[in-house]
Coordinates of N, CA and C in Angstrom, one line a residue:
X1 N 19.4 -22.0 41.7 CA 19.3 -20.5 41.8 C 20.4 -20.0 42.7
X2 N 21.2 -19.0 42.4 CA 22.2 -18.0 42.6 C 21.5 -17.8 44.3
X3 N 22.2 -17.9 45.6 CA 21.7 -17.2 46.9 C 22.1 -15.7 46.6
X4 N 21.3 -14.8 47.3 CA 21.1 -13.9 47.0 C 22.0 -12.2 48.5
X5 N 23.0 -11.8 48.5 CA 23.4 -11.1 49.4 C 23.2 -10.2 49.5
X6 N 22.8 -9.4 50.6 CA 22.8 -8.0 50.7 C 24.1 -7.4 51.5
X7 N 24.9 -6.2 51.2 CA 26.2 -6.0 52.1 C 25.9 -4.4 52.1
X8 N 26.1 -4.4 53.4 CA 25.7 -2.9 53.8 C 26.9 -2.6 54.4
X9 N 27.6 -1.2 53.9 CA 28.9 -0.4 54.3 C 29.1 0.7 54.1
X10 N 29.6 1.5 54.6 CA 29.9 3.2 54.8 C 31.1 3.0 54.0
X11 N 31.8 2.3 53.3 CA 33.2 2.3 52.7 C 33.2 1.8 51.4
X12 N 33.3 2.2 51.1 CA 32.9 1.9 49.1 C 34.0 0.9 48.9
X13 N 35.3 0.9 49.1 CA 36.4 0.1 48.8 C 35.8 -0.9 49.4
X14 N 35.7 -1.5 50.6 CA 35.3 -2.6 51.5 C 33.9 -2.8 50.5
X15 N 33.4 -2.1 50.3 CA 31.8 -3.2 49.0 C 32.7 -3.9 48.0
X16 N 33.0 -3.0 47.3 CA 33.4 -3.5 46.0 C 34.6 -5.0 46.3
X17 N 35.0 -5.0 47.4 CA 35.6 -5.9 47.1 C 35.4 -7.2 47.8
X18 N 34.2 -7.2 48.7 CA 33.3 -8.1 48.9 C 32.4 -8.7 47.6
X19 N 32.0 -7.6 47.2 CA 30.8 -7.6 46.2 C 31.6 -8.9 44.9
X20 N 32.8 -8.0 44.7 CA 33.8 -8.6 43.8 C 33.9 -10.4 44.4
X21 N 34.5 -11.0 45.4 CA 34.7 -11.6 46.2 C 33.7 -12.5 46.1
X22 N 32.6 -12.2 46.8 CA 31.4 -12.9 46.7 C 30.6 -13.4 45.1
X23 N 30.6 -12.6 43.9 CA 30.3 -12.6 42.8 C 31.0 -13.7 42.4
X24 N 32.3 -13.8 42.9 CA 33.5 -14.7 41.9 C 32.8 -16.1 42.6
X25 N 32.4 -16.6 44.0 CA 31.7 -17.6 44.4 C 30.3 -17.9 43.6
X26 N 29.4 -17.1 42.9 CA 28.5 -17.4 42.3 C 27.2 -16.8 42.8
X27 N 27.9 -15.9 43.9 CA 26.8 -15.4 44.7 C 26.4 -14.0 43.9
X28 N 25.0 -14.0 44.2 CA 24.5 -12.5 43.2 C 24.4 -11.5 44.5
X29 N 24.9 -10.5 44.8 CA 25.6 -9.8 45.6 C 25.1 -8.3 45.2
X30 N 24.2 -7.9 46.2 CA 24.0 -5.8 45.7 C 24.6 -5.4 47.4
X31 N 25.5 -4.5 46.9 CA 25.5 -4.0 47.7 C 25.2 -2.4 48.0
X32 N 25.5 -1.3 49.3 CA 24.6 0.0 49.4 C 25.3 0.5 50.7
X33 N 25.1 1.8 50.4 CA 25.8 2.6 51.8 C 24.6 3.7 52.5
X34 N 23.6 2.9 52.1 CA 22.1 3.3 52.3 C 21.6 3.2 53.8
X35 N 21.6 3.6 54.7 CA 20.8 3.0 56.3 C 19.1 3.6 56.1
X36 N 19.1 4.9 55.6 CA 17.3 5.4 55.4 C 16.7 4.0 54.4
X37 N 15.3 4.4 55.2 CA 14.9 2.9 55.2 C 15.3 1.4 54.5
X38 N 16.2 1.1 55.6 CA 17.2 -0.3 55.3 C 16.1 -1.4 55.1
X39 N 15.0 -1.6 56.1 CA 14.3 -2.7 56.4 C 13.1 -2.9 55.1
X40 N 12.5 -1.3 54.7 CA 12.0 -1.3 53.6 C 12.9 -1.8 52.2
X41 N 14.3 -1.8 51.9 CA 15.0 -2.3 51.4 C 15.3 -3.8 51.2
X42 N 15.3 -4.4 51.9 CA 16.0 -5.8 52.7 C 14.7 -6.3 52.5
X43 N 13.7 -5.7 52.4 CA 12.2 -6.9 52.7 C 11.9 -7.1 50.6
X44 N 12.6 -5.4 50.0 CA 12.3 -5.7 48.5 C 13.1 -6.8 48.0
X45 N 14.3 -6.5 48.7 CA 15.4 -7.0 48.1 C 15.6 -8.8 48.2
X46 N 15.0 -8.8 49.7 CA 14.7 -10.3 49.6 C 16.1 -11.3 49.5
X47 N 17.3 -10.6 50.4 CA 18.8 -11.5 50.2 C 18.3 -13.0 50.8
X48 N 19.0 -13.5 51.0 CA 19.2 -15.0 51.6 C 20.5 -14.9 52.7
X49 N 21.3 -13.7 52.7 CA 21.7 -13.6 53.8 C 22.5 -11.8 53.5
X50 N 22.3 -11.2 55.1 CA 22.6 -9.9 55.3 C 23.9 -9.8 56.0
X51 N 24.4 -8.7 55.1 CA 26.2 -8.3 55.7 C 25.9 -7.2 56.3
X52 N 26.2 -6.7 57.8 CA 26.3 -5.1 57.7 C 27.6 -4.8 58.6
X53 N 28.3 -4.1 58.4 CA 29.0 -3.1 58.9 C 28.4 -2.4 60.0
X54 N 29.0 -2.7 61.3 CA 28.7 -2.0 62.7 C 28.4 -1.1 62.7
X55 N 29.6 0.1 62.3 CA 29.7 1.5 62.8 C 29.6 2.4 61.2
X56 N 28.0 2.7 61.5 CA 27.5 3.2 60.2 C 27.3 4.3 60.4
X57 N 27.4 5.1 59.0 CA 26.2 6.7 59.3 C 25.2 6.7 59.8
X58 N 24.3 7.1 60.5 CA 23.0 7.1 60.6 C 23.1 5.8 61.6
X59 N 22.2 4.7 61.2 CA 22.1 3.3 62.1 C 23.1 2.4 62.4
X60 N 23.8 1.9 63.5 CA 24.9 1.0 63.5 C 24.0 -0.3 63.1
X61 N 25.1 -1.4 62.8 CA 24.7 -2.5 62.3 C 23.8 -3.3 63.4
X62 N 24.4 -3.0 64.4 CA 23.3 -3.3 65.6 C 21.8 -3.3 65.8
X63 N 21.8 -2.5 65.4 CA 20.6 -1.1 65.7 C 19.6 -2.3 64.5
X64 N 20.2 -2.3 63.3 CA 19.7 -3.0 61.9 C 19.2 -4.3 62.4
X65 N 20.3 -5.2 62.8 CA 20.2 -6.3 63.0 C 19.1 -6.7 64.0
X66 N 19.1 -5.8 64.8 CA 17.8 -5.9 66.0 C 16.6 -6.2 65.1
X67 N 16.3 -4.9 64.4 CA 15.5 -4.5 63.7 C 14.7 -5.9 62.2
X68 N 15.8 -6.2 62.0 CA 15.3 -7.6 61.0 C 15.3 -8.8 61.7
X69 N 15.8 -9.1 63.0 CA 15.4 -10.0 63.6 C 13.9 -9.7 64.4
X70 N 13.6 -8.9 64.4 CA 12.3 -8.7 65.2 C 11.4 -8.4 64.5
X71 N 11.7 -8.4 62.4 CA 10.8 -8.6 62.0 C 10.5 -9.4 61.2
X72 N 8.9 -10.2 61.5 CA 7.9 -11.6 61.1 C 8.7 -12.0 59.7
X73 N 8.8 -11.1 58.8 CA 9.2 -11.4 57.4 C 11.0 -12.1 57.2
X74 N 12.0 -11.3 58.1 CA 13.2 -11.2 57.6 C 13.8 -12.0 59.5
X75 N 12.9 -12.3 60.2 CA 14.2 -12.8 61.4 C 14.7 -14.0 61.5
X76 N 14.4 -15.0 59.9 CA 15.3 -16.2 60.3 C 16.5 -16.2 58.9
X77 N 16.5 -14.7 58.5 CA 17.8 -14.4 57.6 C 19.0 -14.4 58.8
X78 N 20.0 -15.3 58.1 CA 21.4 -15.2 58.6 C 21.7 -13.5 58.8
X79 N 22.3 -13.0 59.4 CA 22.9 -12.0 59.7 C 24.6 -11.7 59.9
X80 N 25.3 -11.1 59.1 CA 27.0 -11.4 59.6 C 27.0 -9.6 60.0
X81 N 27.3 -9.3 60.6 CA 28.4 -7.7 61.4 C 30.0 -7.9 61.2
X82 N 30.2 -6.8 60.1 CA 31.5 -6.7 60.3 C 32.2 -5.6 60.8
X83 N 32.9 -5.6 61.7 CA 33.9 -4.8 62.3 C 35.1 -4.8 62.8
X84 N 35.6 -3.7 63.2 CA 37.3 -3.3 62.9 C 36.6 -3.2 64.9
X85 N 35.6 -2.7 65.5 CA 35.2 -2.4 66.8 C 34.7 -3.4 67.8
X86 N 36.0 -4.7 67.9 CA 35.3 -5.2 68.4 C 34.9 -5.5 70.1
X87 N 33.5 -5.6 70.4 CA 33.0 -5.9 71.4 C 32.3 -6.9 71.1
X88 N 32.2 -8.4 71.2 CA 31.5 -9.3 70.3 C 30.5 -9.6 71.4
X89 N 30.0 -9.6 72.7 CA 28.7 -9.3 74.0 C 28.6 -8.6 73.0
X90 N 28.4 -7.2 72.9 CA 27.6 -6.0 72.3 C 26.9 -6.8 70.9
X91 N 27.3 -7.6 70.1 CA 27.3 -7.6 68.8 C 26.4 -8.8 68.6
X92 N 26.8 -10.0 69.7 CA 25.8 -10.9 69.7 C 24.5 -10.4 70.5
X93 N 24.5 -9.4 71.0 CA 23.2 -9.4 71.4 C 22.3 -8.5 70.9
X94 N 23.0 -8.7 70.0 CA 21.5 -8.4 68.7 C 21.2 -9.3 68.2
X95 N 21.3 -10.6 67.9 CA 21.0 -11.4 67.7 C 21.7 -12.0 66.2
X96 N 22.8 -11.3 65.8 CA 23.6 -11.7 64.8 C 24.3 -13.1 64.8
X97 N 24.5 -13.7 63.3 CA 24.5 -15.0 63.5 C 26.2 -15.3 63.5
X98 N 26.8 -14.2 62.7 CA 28.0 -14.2 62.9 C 28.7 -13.2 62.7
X99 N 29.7 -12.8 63.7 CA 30.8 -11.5 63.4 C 31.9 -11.5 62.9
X100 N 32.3 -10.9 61.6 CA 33.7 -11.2 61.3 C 34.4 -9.6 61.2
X101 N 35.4 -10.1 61.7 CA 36.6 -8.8 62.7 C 36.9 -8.1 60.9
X102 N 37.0 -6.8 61.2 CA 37.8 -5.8 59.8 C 39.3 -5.6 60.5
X103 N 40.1 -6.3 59.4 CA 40.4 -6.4 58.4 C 40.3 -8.2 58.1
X104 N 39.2 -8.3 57.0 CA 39.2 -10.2 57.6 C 39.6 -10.4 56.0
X105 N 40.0 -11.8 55.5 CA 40.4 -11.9 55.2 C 39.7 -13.2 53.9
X106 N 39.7 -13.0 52.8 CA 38.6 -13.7 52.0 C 38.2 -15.0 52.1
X107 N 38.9 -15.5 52.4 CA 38.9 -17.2 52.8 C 37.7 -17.1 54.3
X108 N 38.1 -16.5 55.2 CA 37.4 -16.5 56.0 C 35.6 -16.0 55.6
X109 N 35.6 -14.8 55.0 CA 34.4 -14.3 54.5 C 33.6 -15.6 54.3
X110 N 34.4 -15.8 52.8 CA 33.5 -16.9 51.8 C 33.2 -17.9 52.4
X111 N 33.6 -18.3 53.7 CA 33.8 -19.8 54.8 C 32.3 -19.6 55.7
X112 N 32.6 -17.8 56.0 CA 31.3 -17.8 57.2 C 30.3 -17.6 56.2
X113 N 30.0 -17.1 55.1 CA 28.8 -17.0 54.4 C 28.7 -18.2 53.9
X114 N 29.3 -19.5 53.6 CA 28.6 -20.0 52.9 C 28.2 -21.7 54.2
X115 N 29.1 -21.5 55.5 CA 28.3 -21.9 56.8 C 27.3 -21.7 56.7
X116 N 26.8 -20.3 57.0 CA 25.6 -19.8 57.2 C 24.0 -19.8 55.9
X117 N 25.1 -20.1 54.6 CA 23.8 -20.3 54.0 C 23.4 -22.0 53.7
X118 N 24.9 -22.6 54.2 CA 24.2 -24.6 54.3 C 23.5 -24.7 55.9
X119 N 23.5 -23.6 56.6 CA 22.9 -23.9 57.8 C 21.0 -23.5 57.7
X120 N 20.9 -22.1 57.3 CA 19.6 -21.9 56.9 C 18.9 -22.6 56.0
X121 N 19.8 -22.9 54.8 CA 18.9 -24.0 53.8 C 18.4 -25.2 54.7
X122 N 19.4 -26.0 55.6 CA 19.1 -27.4 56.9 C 17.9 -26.8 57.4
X123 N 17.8 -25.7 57.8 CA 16.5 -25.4 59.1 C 15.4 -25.1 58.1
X124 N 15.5 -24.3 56.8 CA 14.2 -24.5 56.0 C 13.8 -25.7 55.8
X125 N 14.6 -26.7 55.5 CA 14.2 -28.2 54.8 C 13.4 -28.9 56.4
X126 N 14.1 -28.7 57.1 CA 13.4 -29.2 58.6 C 11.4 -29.1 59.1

């Protein structure tokens, strides 16, 4: 079964070419520039790992990441923050599992996501 991503962005170019990116790995990939209710989202949607972009309309990725780590259903989903802002104290302490800096570069992407989904799969099997 296909893992499943959610990528949250204020920049339509930066989706699509994740979306694109990620797709070509085999990964089934939606993505949204949606923050009103993200968490009711992300609980339907049910990814296997969440992308968000920091410095959002409405909720920063921070703000999110808090928010699905503190909830019962979604806090042992991988989490990545991407930003061009970085303060990476600020960023880890939301409890994000990885930050990758904008403008990054696809090798690196496909590298941290697919760390993060042989790592979660290890701790479910455990």
């Amino acid at each position: 079964m296909r893992k499943r991503i959610l990528m949250l962005d204020d920049n339509q170019d930066v989706l699509d070419v994740v979306k694109e990116a990620l797709s070509y790995e085999r990964f089934e990939v939606t993505i949204t520039s949606e923050t009103e209710n993200i968490i009711e989202s992300i609980s339907n949607h049910k990814p296997d790992l969440l992308m968000l972009d920091y410095k959002l309309g409405g909720l920063r990725g921070d703000e999110i990441c808090r928010q699905v780590k503190a909830h019962p259903a979604l806090c042992n989903m991988p989490v990545i923050i991407c930003s061009a802002y970085l303060n990476k104290d600020d960023m880890l302490a939301c409890g994000c599992d990885a930050i990758i800096s904008k403008p990054f570069g696809l090798d690196e992407l496909i590298d941290t996501v697919n760390g993060l989904l042989v790592e979660s799969v290890k701790s479910e099997s455990q």
